[in-house]
Amino acid sequence: MTLLELPGVFNARDVGGMPASRGRIREGMLLRSGSLVAAKPTAVAEIERRVGHIVDLRDGQEVAEAPSAVSSVPTTNLPLFLGSVASFFDEDLSLEEMYRHLIDESGARLADAVRVIAAGERTLVHCTVGKDRTGVTVALALTAVDADRDAVVADYALTASQLPAERNRRITEFLRAQHPHAENAVALATQSPAAVMRGILDEIDRGWGSAADYLRAHGIADDDLVALRSALVES
């Protein structure tokens, strides 16, 4: 994987280069990041150069409050959370519980996001932070084409080190003031432990057989999975 310097955009990288069954993940085909709302002109130009399609996983309120600075690249909006983001803090969900909610409740939209990646355009997937919704979507797409699981988990875990310290400080202060009794709020906003992603991928295997079978159960056709592999894996 390659970290990308996109001024105004944090947690940006190309997941290409990791090992996969009978090959490796193709560089330049699947990028991930946090929100593009503060992207500087140089970052916008670089995204326009690198990306043919954007998948924005934020809900309508998030998009309205923080519209993307990139308007020239075709964008598919697929809100993954059913209900507001704030509700996860109100309910004091753990990361594991939030990801389980995504897997259980948003399967069709996760499949739709993977189908966009399978179309073969150079795709950037993002949400607000690029950690949870983006992390689950990218991990599903990579695991469905048999990318090395340790590499997929390491890519997810990398996010915590890519979040700006000042952002984490502000969000931690806000959450402790708004949700003083919540035990999971800070972890929910700032952490990406490898064990959490490994656990959710193992749960998918136990419940559906594999990531590919999970996607099939939520609307992905075999032709889509063949196209996904063709788009993402090079021998």
JSON list of C-alpha atoms in Angstrom, two decimals:
[
{"chain": "A", "resi": 1, "resn": "MET", "atom": "CA", "xyz": [0.00, 0.00, 0.00]},
{"chain": "A", "resi": 2, "resn": "THR", "atom": "CA", "xyz": [1.11, 3.56, -0.65]},
{"chain": "A", "resi": 3, "resn": "LEU", "atom": "CA", "xyz": [0.32, 6.61, 1.46]},
{"chain": "A", "resi": 4, "resn": "LEU", "atom": "CA", "xyz": [-0.84, 9.56, -0.65]},
{"chain": "A", "resi": 5, "resn": "GLU", "atom": "CA", "xyz": [-0.01, 13.21, -0.04]},
{"chain": "A", "resi": 6, "resn": "LEU", "atom": "CA", "xyz": [-3.29, 15.02, -0.73]},
{"chain": "A", "resi": 7, "resn": "PRO", "atom": "CA", "xyz": [-3.24, 18.42, 1.02]},
{"chain": "A", "resi": 8, "resn": "GLY", "atom": "CA", "xyz": [-6.42, 18.87, 3.06]},
{"chain": "A", "resi": 9, "resn": "VAL", "atom": "CA", "xyz": [-7.31, 15.17, 2.90]},
{"chain": "A", "resi": 10, "resn": "PHE", "atom": "CA", "xyz": [-6.15, 12.81, 5.64]},
{"chain": "A", "resi": 11, "resn": "ASN", "atom": "CA", "xyz": [-5.88, 9.03, 5.77]},
{"chain": "A", "resi": 12, "resn": "ALA", "atom": "CA", "xyz": [-5.41, 8.72, 1.99]},
{"chain": "A", "resi": 13, "resn": "ARG", "atom": "CA", "xyz": [-3.74, 5.72, 0.43]},
{"chain": "A", "resi": 14, "resn": "ASP", "atom": "CA", "xyz": [-3.63, 3.30, -2.48]},
{"chain": "A", "resi": 15, "resn": "VAL", "atom": "CA", "xyz": [-4.17, -0.27, -1.26]},
{"chain": "A", "resi": 16, "resn": "GLY", "atom": "CA", "xyz": [-2.40, -1.73, -4.29]},
{"chain": "A", "resi": 17, "resn": "GLY", "atom": "CA", "xyz": [0.62, -3.97, -3.92]},
{"chain": "A", "resi": 18, "resn": "MET", "atom": "CA", "xyz": [-0.62, -6.31, -1.21]},
{"chain": "A", "resi": 19, "resn": "PRO", "atom": "CA", "xyz": [-0.43, -10.06, -1.96]},
{"chain": "A", "resi": 20, "resn": "ALA", "atom": "CA", "xyz": [-3.49, -11.86, -3.28]},
{"chain": "A", "resi": 21, "resn": "SER", "atom": "CA", "xyz": [-4.19, -15.41, -4.36]},
{"chain": "A", "resi": 22, "resn": "ARG", "atom": "CA", "xyz": [-2.37, -15.99, -7.67]},
{"chain": "A", "resi": 23, "resn": "GLY", "atom": "CA", "xyz": [-1.13, -12.42, -7.82]},
{"chain": "A", "resi": 24, "resn": "ARG", "atom": "CA", "xyz": [-1.27, -9.08, -6.03]},
{"chain": "A", "resi": 25, "resn": "ILE", "atom": "CA", "xyz": [-3.65, -6.15, -5.74]},
{"chain": "A", "resi": 26, "resn": "ARG", "atom": "CA", "xyz": [-3.20, -3.83, -8.70]},
{"chain": "A", "resi": 27, "resn": "GLU", "atom": "CA", "xyz": [-1.81, -0.40, -7.88]},
{"chain": "A", "resi": 28, "resn": "GLY", "atom": "CA", "xyz": [-3.91, 2.63, -8.72]},
{"chain": "A", "resi": 29, "resn": "MET", "atom": "CA", "xyz": [-7.26, 0.81, -8.85]},
{"chain": "A", "resi": 30, "resn": "LEU", "atom": "CA", "xyz": [-8.56, 1.16, -5.28]},
{"chain": "A", "resi": 31, "resn": "LEU", "atom": "CA", "xyz": [-7.86, 4.21, -3.16]},
{"chain": "A", "resi": 32, "resn": "ARG", "atom": "CA", "xyz": [-9.31, 5.15, 0.22]},
{"chain": "A", "resi": 33, "resn": "SER", "atom": "CA", "xyz": [-9.41, 8.32, 2.30]},
{"chain": "A", "resi": 34, "resn": "GLY", "atom": "CA", "xyz": [-11.27, 10.52, 4.70]},
{"chain": "A", "resi": 35, "resn": "SER", "atom": "CA", "xyz": [-13.63, 13.28, 3.60]},
{"chain": "A", "resi": 36, "resn": "LEU", "atom": "CA", "xyz": [-12.73, 15.48, 0.64]},
{"chain": "A", "resi": 37, "resn": "VAL", "atom": "CA", "xyz": [-14.41, 18.60, 2.04]},
{"chain": "A", "resi": 38, "resn": "ALA", "atom": "CA", "xyz": [-11.10, 20.37, 2.81]},
{"chain": "A", "resi": 39, "resn": "ALA", "atom": "CA", "xyz": [-9.14, 19.16, -0.21]},
{"chain": "A", "resi": 40, "resn": "LYS", "atom": "CA", "xyz": [-6.79, 21.88, -1.46]},
{"chain": "A", "resi": 41, "resn": "PRO", "atom": "CA", "xyz": [-6.62, 22.69, -5.19]},
{"chain": "A", "resi": 42, "resn": "THR", "atom": "CA", "xyz": [-3.47, 20.58, -5.57]},
{"chain": "A", "resi": 43, "resn": "ALA", "atom": "CA", "xyz": [-5.27, 17.62, -3.96]},
{"chain": "A", "resi": 44, "resn": "VAL", "atom": "CA", "xyz": [-8.31, 18.09, -6.19]},
{"chain": "A", "resi": 45, "resn": "ALA", "atom": "CA", "xyz": [-6.07, 18.08, -9.26]},
{"chain": "A", "resi": 46, "resn": "GLU", "atom": "CA", "xyz": [-4.28, 14.93, -8.06]},
{"chain": "A", "resi": 47, "resn": "ILE", "atom": "CA", "xyz": [-7.58, 13.16, -7.40]},
{"chain": "A", "resi": 48, "resn": "GLU", "atom": "CA", "xyz": [-8.82, 14.16, -10.85]},
{"chain": "A", "resi": 49, "resn": "ARG", "atom": "CA", "xyz": [-5.64, 12.67, -12.29]},
{"chain": "A", "resi": 50, "resn": "ARG", "atom": "CA", "xyz": [-5.76, 9.44, -10.33]},
{"chain": "A", "resi": 51, "resn": "VAL", "atom": "CA", "xyz": [-9.48, 8.67, -9.94]},
{"chain": "A", "resi": 52, "resn": "GLY", "atom": "CA", "xyz": [-12.24, 7.80, -12.38]},
{"chain": "A", "resi": 53, "resn": "HIS", "atom": "CA", "xyz": [-15.03, 7.27, -9.84]},
{"chain": "A", "resi": 54, "resn": "ILE", "atom": "CA", "xyz": [-15.66, 8.17, -6.20]},
{"chain": "A", "resi": 55, "resn": "VAL", "atom": "CA", "xyz": [-17.80, 6.21, -3.74]},
{"chain": "A", "resi": 56, "resn": "ASP", "atom": "CA", "xyz": [-18.98, 8.48, -0.90]},
{"chain": "A", "resi": 57, "resn": "LEU", "atom": "CA", "xyz": [-20.36, 6.42, 2.00]},
{"chain": "A", "resi": 58, "resn": "ARG", "atom": "CA", "xyz": [-21.66, 9.37, 4.05]},
{"chain": "A", "resi": 59, "resn": "ASP", "atom": "CA", "xyz": [-25.32, 10.10, 4.69]},
{"chain": "A", "resi": 60, "resn": "GLY", "atom": "CA", "xyz": [-27.23, 13.08, 3.32]},
{"chain": "A", "resi": 61, "resn": "GLN", "atom": "CA", "xyz": [-26.73, 15.27, 6.37]},
{"chain": "A", "resi": 62, "resn": "GLU", "atom": "CA", "xyz": [-22.97, 14.67, 6.38]},
{"chain": "A", "resi": 63, "resn": "VAL", "atom": "CA", "xyz": [-22.76, 15.51, 2.67]},
{"chain": "A", "resi": 64, "resn": "ALA", "atom": "CA", "xyz": [-24.84, 18.67, 3.13]},
{"chain": "A", "resi": 65, "resn": "GLU", "atom": "CA", "xyz": [-22.73, 19.86, 6.06]},
{"chain": "A", "resi": 66, "resn": "ALA", "atom": "CA", "xyz": [-19.39, 18.98, 4.45]},
{"chain": "A", "resi": 67, "resn": "PRO", "atom": "CA", "xyz": [-19.74, 18.89, 0.66]},
{"chain": "A", "resi": 68, "resn": "SER", "atom": "CA", "xyz": [-16.87, 17.40, -1.29]},
{"chain": "A", "resi": 69, "resn": "ALA", "atom": "CA", "xyz": [-14.38, 19.80, -2.84]},
{"chain": "A", "resi": 70, "resn": "VAL", "atom": "CA", "xyz": [-14.13, 17.39, -5.78]},
{"chain": "A", "resi": 71, "resn": "SER", "atom": "CA", "xyz": [-17.07, 17.96, -8.10]},
{"chain": "A", "resi": 72, "resn": "SER", "atom": "CA", "xyz": [-15.57, 16.91, -11.44]},
{"chain": "A", "resi": 73, "resn": "VAL", "atom": "CA", "xyz": [-15.21, 13.16, -10.76]},
{"chain": "A", "resi": 74, "resn": "PRO", "atom": "CA", "xyz": [-18.37, 11.02, -11.09]},
{"chain": "A", "resi": 75, "resn": "THR", "atom": "CA", "xyz": [-19.54, 10.14, -7.58]},
{"chain": "A", "resi": 76, "resn": "THR", "atom": "CA", "xyz": [-21.86, 7.46, -6.24]},
{"chain": "A", "resi": 77, "resn": "ASN", "atom": "CA", "xyz": [-23.33, 8.25, -2.82]},
{"chain": "A", "resi": 78, "resn": "LEU", "atom": "CA", "xyz": [-24.14, 5.10, -0.81]},
{"chain": "A", "resi": 79, "resn": "PRO", "atom": "CA", "xyz": [-24.97, 5.96, 2.82]},
{"chain": "A", "resi": 80, "resn": "LEU", "atom": "CA", "xyz": [-24.03, 2.89, 4.85]},
{"chain": "A", "resi": 81, "resn": "PHE", "atom": "CA", "xyz": [-25.32, 3.75, 8.30]},
{"chain": "A", "resi": 82, "resn": "LEU", "atom": "CA", "xyz": [-29.04, 3.22, 8.77]},
{"chain": "A", "resi": 83, "resn": "GLY", "atom": "CA", "xyz": [-29.79, 5.98, 11.26]},
{"chain": "A", "resi": 84, "resn": "SER", "atom": "CA", "xyz": [-27.57, 8.84, 12.35]},
{"chain": "A", "resi": 85, "resn": "VAL", "atom": "CA", "xyz": [-23.89, 8.52, 13.16]},
{"chain": "A", "resi": 86, "resn": "ALA", "atom": "CA", "xyz": [-24.62, 10.17, 16.51]},
{"chain": "A", "resi": 87, "resn": "SER", "atom": "CA", "xyz": [-26.85, 7.24, 17.50]},
{"chain": "A", "resi": 88, "resn": "PHE", "atom": "CA", "xyz": [-23.81, 4.95, 17.78]},
{"chain": "A", "resi": 89, "resn": "PHE", "atom": "CA", "xyz": [-22.34, 7.25, 20.41]},
{"chain": "A", "resi": 90, "resn": "ASP", "atom": "CA", "xyz": [-25.70, 7.60, 22.18]},
{"chain": "A", "resi": 91, "resn": "GLU", "atom": "CA", "xyz": [-25.99, 3.82, 22.37]},
{"chain": "A", "resi": 92, "resn": "ASP", "atom": "CA", "xyz": [-22.33, 3.49, 23.39]},
{"chain": "A", "resi": 93, "resn": "LEU", "atom": "CA", "xyz": [-21.64, 0.78, 20.83]},
{"chain": "A", "resi": 94, "resn": "SER", "atom": "CA", "xyz": [-18.21, -0.78, 20.61]},
{"chain": "A", "resi": 95, "resn": "LEU", "atom": "CA", "xyz": [-16.37, -0.89, 17.29]},
{"chain": "A", "resi": 96, "resn": "GLU", "atom": "CA", "xyz": [-17.22, -4.59, 17.02]},
{"chain": "A", "resi": 97, "resn": "GLU", "atom": "CA", "xyz": [-20.90, -3.87, 17.56]},
{"chain": "A", "resi": 98, "resn": "MET", "atom": "CA", "xyz": [-20.91, -1.03, 15.05]},
{"chain": "A", "resi": 99, "resn": "TYR", "atom": "CA", "xyz": [-19.25, -3.16, 12.37]},
{"chain": "A", "resi": 100, "resn": "ARG", "atom": "CA", "xyz": [-21.65, -6.01, 13.10]},
{"chain": "A", "resi": 101, "resn": "HIS", "atom": "CA", "xyz": [-24.49, -3.51, 12.60]},
{"chain": "A", "resi": 102, "resn": "LEU", "atom": "CA", "xyz": [-23.02, -2.54, 9.23]},
{"chain": "A", "resi": 103, "resn": "ILE", "atom": "CA", "xyz": [-22.67, -6.15, 8.14]},
{"chain": "A", "resi": 104, "resn": "ASP", "atom": "CA", "xyz": [-26.15, -7.12, 9.33]},
{"chain": "A", "resi": 105, "resn": "GLU", "atom": "CA", "xyz": [-28.10, -4.03, 8.24]},
{"chain": "A", "resi": 106, "resn": "SER", "atom": "CA", "xyz": [-26.28, -2.54, 5.23]},
{"chain": "A", "resi": 107, "resn": "GLY", "atom": "CA", "xyz": [-25.39, -5.59, 3.16]},
{"chain": "A", "resi": 108, "resn": "ALA", "atom": "CA", "xyz": [-27.14, -4.43, 0.00]},
{"chain": "A", "resi": 109, "resn": "ARG", "atom": "CA", "xyz": [-25.34, -1.07, 0.05]},
{"chain": "A", "resi": 110, "resn": "LEU", "atom": "CA", "xyz": [-22.01, -2.69, 0.80]},
{"chain": "A", "resi": 111, "resn": "ALA", "atom": "CA", "xyz": [-22.62, -4.93, -2.22]},
{"chain": "A", "resi": 112, "resn": "ASP", "atom": "CA", "xyz": [-23.52, -1.87, -4.31]},
{"chain": "A", "resi": 113, "resn": "ALA", "atom": "CA", "xyz": [-20.24, -0.20, -3.29]},
{"chain": "A", "resi": 114, "resn": "VAL", "atom": "CA", "xyz": [-18.24, -3.28, -4.24]},
{"chain": "A", "resi": 115, "resn": "ARG", "atom": "CA", "xyz": [-20.11, -3.46, -7.54]},
{"chain": "A", "resi": 116, "resn": "VAL", "atom": "CA", "xyz": [-18.89, 0.08, -8.34]},
{"chain": "A", "resi": 117, "resn": "ILE", "atom": "CA", "xyz": [-15.30, -1.04, -7.67]},
{"chain": "A", "resi": 118, "resn": "ALA", "atom": "CA", "xyz": [-15.87, -4.07, -9.91]},
{"chain": "A", "resi": 119, "resn": "ALA", "atom": "CA", "xyz": [-16.81, -1.79, -12.81]},
{"chain": "A", "resi": 120, "resn": "GLY", "atom": "CA", "xyz": [-13.08, -1.32, -13.36]},
{"chain": "A", "resi": 121, "resn": "GLU", "atom": "CA", "xyz": [-12.71, 2.44, -12.95]},
{"chain": "A", "resi": 122, "resn": "ARG", "atom": "CA", "xyz": [-9.92, 3.70, -10.72]},
{"chain": "A", "resi": 123, "resn": "THR", "atom": "CA", "xyz": [-12.03, 4.13, -7.59]},
{"chain": "A", "resi": 124, "resn": "LEU", "atom": "CA", "xyz": [-11.67, 6.22, -4.43]},
{"chain": "A", "resi": 125, "resn": "VAL", "atom": "CA", "xyz": [-13.81, 5.10, -1.48]},
{"chain": "A", "resi": 126, "resn": "HIS", "atom": "CA", "xyz": [-14.29, 7.52, 1.40]},
{"chain": "A", "resi": 127, "resn": "CYS", "atom": "CA", "xyz": [-16.56, 8.45, 4.28]},
{"chain": "A", "resi": 128, "resn": "THR", "atom": "CA", "xyz": [-15.87, 11.14, 6.89]},
{"chain": "A", "resi": 129, "resn": "VAL", "atom": "CA", "xyz": [-12.78, 9.73, 8.58]},
{"chain": "A", "resi": 130, "resn": "GLY", "atom": "CA", "xyz": [-12.01, 6.87, 6.20]},
{"chain": "A", "resi": 131, "resn": "LYS", "atom": "CA", "xyz": [-11.92, 4.41, 9.09]},
{"chain": "A", "resi": 132, "resn": "ASP", "atom": "CA", "xyz": [-15.14, 2.49, 9.68]},
{"chain": "A", "resi": 133, "resn": "ARG", "atom": "CA", "xyz": [-17.47, 2.56, 6.67]},
{"chain": "A", "resi": 134, "resn": "THR", "atom": "CA", "xyz": [-14.51, 2.84, 4.33]},
{"chain": "A", "resi": 135, "resn": "GLY", "atom": "CA", "xyz": [-12.58, 0.23, 6.29]},
{"chain": "A", "resi": 136, "resn": "VAL", "atom": "CA", "xyz": [-15.34, -2.37, 6.13]},
{"chain": "A", "resi": 137, "resn": "THR", "atom": "CA", "xyz": [-16.08, -1.71, 2.43]},
{"chain": "A", "resi": 138, "resn": "VAL", "atom": "CA", "xyz": [-12.44, -1.89, 1.34]},
{"chain": "A", "resi": 139, "resn": "ALA", "atom": "CA", "xyz": [-11.78, -4.97, 3.49]},
{"chain": "A", "resi": 140, "resn": "LEU", "atom": "CA", "xyz": [-14.79, -6.75, 1.96]},
{"chain": "A", "resi": 141, "resn": "ALA", "atom": "CA", "xyz": [-13.71, -5.94, -1.60]},
{"chain": "A", "resi": 142, "resn": "LEU", "atom": "CA", "xyz": [-10.14, -7.07, -0.96]},
{"chain": "A", "resi": 143, "resn": "THR", "atom": "CA", "xyz": [-11.11, -10.20, 0.93]},
{"chain": "A", "resi": 144, "resn": "ALA", "atom": "CA", "xyz": [-13.59, -11.17, -1.80]},
{"chain": "A", "resi": 145, "resn": "VAL", "atom": "CA", "xyz": [-10.69, -11.42, -4.26]},
{"chain": "A", "resi": 146, "resn": "ASP", "atom": "CA", "xyz": [-8.54, -13.38, -1.79]},
{"chain": "A", "resi": 147, "resn": "ALA", "atom": "CA", "xyz": [-6.15, -10.63, -0.81]},
{"chain": "A", "resi": 148, "resn": "ASP", "atom": "CA", "xyz": [-3.84, -11.73, 1.97]},
{"chain": "A", "resi": 149, "resn": "ARG", "atom": "CA", "xyz": [-5.85, -11.38, 5.18]},
{"chain": "A", "resi": 150, "resn": "ASP", "atom": "CA", "xyz": [-2.93, -10.15, 7.26]},
{"chain": "A", "resi": 151, "resn": "ALA", "atom": "CA", "xyz": [-2.35, -7.40, 4.68]},
{"chain": "A", "resi": 152, "resn": "VAL", "atom": "CA", "xyz": [-6.05, -6.45, 4.64]},
{"chain": "A", "resi": 153, "resn": "VAL", "atom": "CA", "xyz": [-6.10, -6.23, 8.43]},
{"chain": "A", "resi": 154, "resn": "ALA", "atom": "CA", "xyz": [-2.85, -4.23, 8.47]},
{"chain": "A", "resi": 155, "resn": "ASP", "atom": "CA", "xyz": [-4.31, -1.76, 5.98]},
{"chain": "A", "resi": 156, "resn": "TYR", "atom": "CA", "xyz": [-7.32, -1.23, 8.24]},
{"chain": "A", "resi": 157, "resn": "ALA", "atom": "CA", "xyz": [-5.14, -0.90, 11.35]},
{"chain": "A", "resi": 158, "resn": "LEU", "atom": "CA", "xyz": [-2.95, 1.73, 9.67]},
{"chain": "A", "resi": 159, "resn": "THR", "atom": "CA", "xyz": [-5.77, 4.28, 9.87]},
{"chain": "A", "resi": 160, "resn": "ALA", "atom": "CA", "xyz": [-5.27, 5.10, 13.56]},
{"chain": "A", "resi": 161, "resn": "SER", "atom": "CA", "xyz": [-1.77, 6.39, 12.83]},
{"chain": "A", "resi": 162, "resn": "GLN", "atom": "CA", "xyz": [-3.05, 8.53, 9.95]},
{"chain": "A", "resi": 163, "resn": "LEU", "atom": "CA", "xyz": [-5.61, 10.57, 11.90]},
{"chain": "A", "resi": 164, "resn": "PRO", "atom": "CA", "xyz": [-4.33, 14.05, 12.78]},
{"chain": "A", "resi": 165, "resn": "ALA", "atom": "CA", "xyz": [-3.53, 14.45, 16.49]},
{"chain": "A", "resi": 166, "resn": "GLU", "atom": "CA", "xyz": [-5.33, 17.81, 16.65]},
{"chain": "A", "resi": 167, "resn": "ARG", "atom": "CA", "xyz": [-8.47, 16.25, 15.16]},
{"chain": "A", "resi": 168, "resn": "ASN", "atom": "CA", "xyz": [-8.33, 13.43, 17.71]},
{"chain": "A", "resi": 169, "resn": "ARG", "atom": "CA", "xyz": [-7.87, 15.91, 20.56]},
{"chain": "A", "resi": 170, "resn": "ARG", "atom": "CA", "xyz": [-10.88, 17.98, 19.48]},
{"chain": "A", "resi": 171, "resn": "ILE", "atom": "CA", "xyz": [-13.15, 15.00, 18.90]},
{"chain": "A", "resi": 172, "resn": "THR", "atom": "CA", "xyz": [-12.11, 13.42, 22.22]},
{"chain": "A", "resi": 173, "resn": "GLU", "atom": "CA", "xyz": [-12.94, 16.61, 24.14]},
{"chain": "A", "resi": 174, "resn": "PHE", "atom": "CA", "xyz": [-16.28, 16.91, 22.35]},
{"chain": "A", "resi": 175, "resn": "LEU", "atom": "CA", "xyz": [-17.27, 13.30, 22.94]},
{"chain": "A", "resi": 176, "resn": "ARG", "atom": "CA", "xyz": [-16.34, 13.36, 26.62]},
{"chain": "A", "resi": 177, "resn": "ALA", "atom": "CA", "xyz": [-18.46, 16.48, 27.05]},
{"chain": "A", "resi": 178, "resn": "GLN", "atom": "CA", "xyz": [-21.43, 15.16, 25.06]},
{"chain": "A", "resi": 179, "resn": "HIS", "atom": "CA", "xyz": [-21.29, 11.52, 26.19]},
{"chain": "A", "resi": 180, "resn": "PRO", "atom": "CA", "xyz": [-19.58, 11.58, 29.62]},
{"chain": "A", "resi": 181, "resn": "HIS", "atom": "CA", "xyz": [-20.71, 8.06, 30.53]},
{"chain": "A", "resi": 182, "resn": "ALA", "atom": "CA", "xyz": [-19.94, 6.41, 27.20]},
{"chain": "A", "resi": 183, "resn": "GLU", "atom": "CA", "xyz": [-17.12, 3.90, 27.54]},
{"chain": "A", "resi": 184, "resn": "ASN", "atom": "CA", "xyz": [-16.58, 3.33, 23.81]},
{"chain": "A", "resi": 185, "resn": "ALA", "atom": "CA", "xyz": [-16.95, 6.81, 22.33]},
{"chain": "A", "resi": 186, "resn": "VAL", "atom": "CA", "xyz": [-13.26, 7.72, 22.01]},
{"chain": "A", "resi": 187, "resn": "ALA", "atom": "CA", "xyz": [-12.31, 4.32, 20.60]},
{"chain": "A", "resi": 188, "resn": "LEU", "atom": "CA", "xyz": [-15.20, 4.57, 18.16]},
{"chain": "A", "resi": 189, "resn": "ALA", "atom": "CA", "xyz": [-13.88, 7.88, 16.82]},
{"chain": "A", "resi": 190, "resn": "THR", "atom": "CA", "xyz": [-10.13, 7.36, 16.88]},
{"chain": "A", "resi": 191, "resn": "GLN", "atom": "CA", "xyz": [-9.06, 3.69, 16.95]},
{"chain": "A", "resi": 192, "resn": "SER", "atom": "CA", "xyz": [-8.70, 0.91, 14.37]},
{"chain": "A", "resi": 193, "resn": "PRO", "atom": "CA", "xyz": [-7.40, -2.18, 16.20]},
{"chain": "A", "resi": 194, "resn": "ALA", "atom": "CA", "xyz": [-6.30, -5.04, 13.98]},
{"chain": "A", "resi": 195, "resn": "ALA", "atom": "CA", "xyz": [-8.16, -7.54, 16.17]},
{"chain": "A", "resi": 196, "resn": "VAL", "atom": "CA", "xyz": [-11.48, -5.83, 15.43]},
{"chain": "A", "resi": 197, "resn": "MET", "atom": "CA", "xyz": [-11.19, -6.17, 11.66]},
{"chain": "A", "resi": 198, "resn": "ARG", "atom": "CA", "xyz": [-9.83, -9.70, 11.93]},
{"chain": "A", "resi": 199, "resn": "GLY", "atom": "CA", "xyz": [-12.78, -10.56, 14.13]},
{"chain": "A", "resi": 200, "resn": "ILE", "atom": "CA", "xyz": [-15.43, -9.17, 11.79]},
{"chain": "A", "resi": 201, "resn": "LEU", "atom": "CA", "xyz": [-13.90, -10.96, 8.79]},
{"chain": "A", "resi": 202, "resn": "ASP", "atom": "CA", "xyz": [-13.89, -14.19, 10.79]},
{"chain": "A", "resi": 203, "resn": "GLU", "atom": "CA", "xyz": [-17.55, -13.59, 11.68]},
{"chain": "A", "resi": 204, "resn": "ILE", "atom": "CA", "xyz": [-18.37, -13.17, 7.99]},
{"chain": "A", "resi": 205, "resn": "ASP", "atom": "CA", "xyz": [-16.63, -16.47, 7.25]},
{"chain": "A", "resi": 206, "resn": "ARG", "atom": "CA", "xyz": [-18.60, -18.23, 9.98]},
{"chain": "A", "resi": 207, "resn": "GLY", "atom": "CA", "xyz": [-21.93, -16.71, 8.98]},
{"chain": "A", "resi": 208, "resn": "TRP", "atom": "CA", "xyz": [-21.73, -16.77, 5.18]},
{"chain": "A", "resi": 209, "resn": "GLY", "atom": "CA", "xyz": [-18.74, -18.94, 4.26]},
{"chain": "A", "resi": 210, "resn": "SER", "atom": "CA", "xyz": [-16.57, -16.15, 2.83]},
{"chain": "A", "resi": 211, "resn": "ALA", "atom": "CA", "xyz": [-16.62, -12.45, 1.96]},
{"chain": "A", "resi": 212, "resn": "ALA", "atom": "CA", "xyz": [-17.55, -13.40, -1.62]},
{"chain": "A", "resi": 213, "resn": "ASP", "atom": "CA", "xyz": [-20.47, -15.48, -0.33]},
{"chain": "A", "resi": 214, "resn": "TYR", "atom": "CA", "xyz": [-21.57, -12.59, 1.90]},
{"chain": "A", "resi": 215, "resn": "LEU", "atom": "CA", "xyz": [-21.64, -10.31, -1.14]},
{"chain": "A", "resi": 216, "resn": "ARG", "atom": "CA", "xyz": [-23.53, -12.93, -3.18]},
{"chain": "A", "resi": 217, "resn": "ALA", "atom": "CA", "xyz": [-26.14, -13.13, -0.42]},
{"chain": "A", "resi": 218, "resn": "HIS", "atom": "CA", "xyz": [-26.64, -9.37, -0.74]},
{"chain": "A", "resi": 219, "resn": "GLY", "atom": "CA", "xyz": [-26.97, -9.10, -4.50]},
{"chain": "A", "resi": 220, "resn": "ILE", "atom": "CA", "xyz": [-23.55, -9.45, -6.08]},
{"chain": "A", "resi": 221, "resn": "ALA", "atom": "CA", "xyz": [-23.59, -11.76, -9.10]},
{"chain": "A", "resi": 222, "resn": "ASP", "atom": "CA", "xyz": [-20.81, -14.17, -9.97]},
{"chain": "A", "resi": 223, "resn": "ASP", "atom": "CA", "xyz": [-20.04, -12.00, -13.02]},
{"chain": "A", "resi": 224, "resn": "ASP", "atom": "CA", "xyz": [-19.52, -9.05, -10.68]},
{"chain": "A", "resi": 225, "resn": "LEU", "atom": "CA", "xyz": [-17.04, -11.05, -8.61]},
{"chain": "A", "resi": 226, "resn": "VAL", "atom": "CA", "xyz": [-15.16, -12.09, -11.75]},
{"chain": "A", "resi": 227, "resn": "ALA", "atom": "CA", "xyz": [-15.05, -8.43, -12.79]},
{"chain": "A", "resi": 228, "resn": "LEU", "atom": "CA", "xyz": [-13.90, -7.42, -9.30]},
{"chain": "A", "resi": 229, "resn": "ARG", "atom": "CA", "xyz": [-11.01, -9.85, -9.48]},
{"chain": "A", "resi": 230, "resn": "SER", "atom": "CA", "xyz": [-10.11, -8.66, -12.97]},
{"chain": "A", "resi": 231, "resn": "ALA", "atom": "CA", "xyz": [-10.14, -5.05, -11.80]},
{"chain": "A", "resi": 232, "resn": "LEU", "atom": "CA", "xyz": [-8.17, -5.53, -8.59]},
{"chain": "A", "resi": 233, "resn": "VAL", "atom": "CA", "xyz": [-5.80, -8.47, -9.08]},
{"chain": "A", "resi": 234, "resn": "GLU", "atom": "CA", "xyz": [-2.81, -8.68, -11.38]},
{"chain": "A", "resi": 235, "resn": "SER", "atom": "CA", "xyz": [-0.83, -11.87, -11.83]}
]
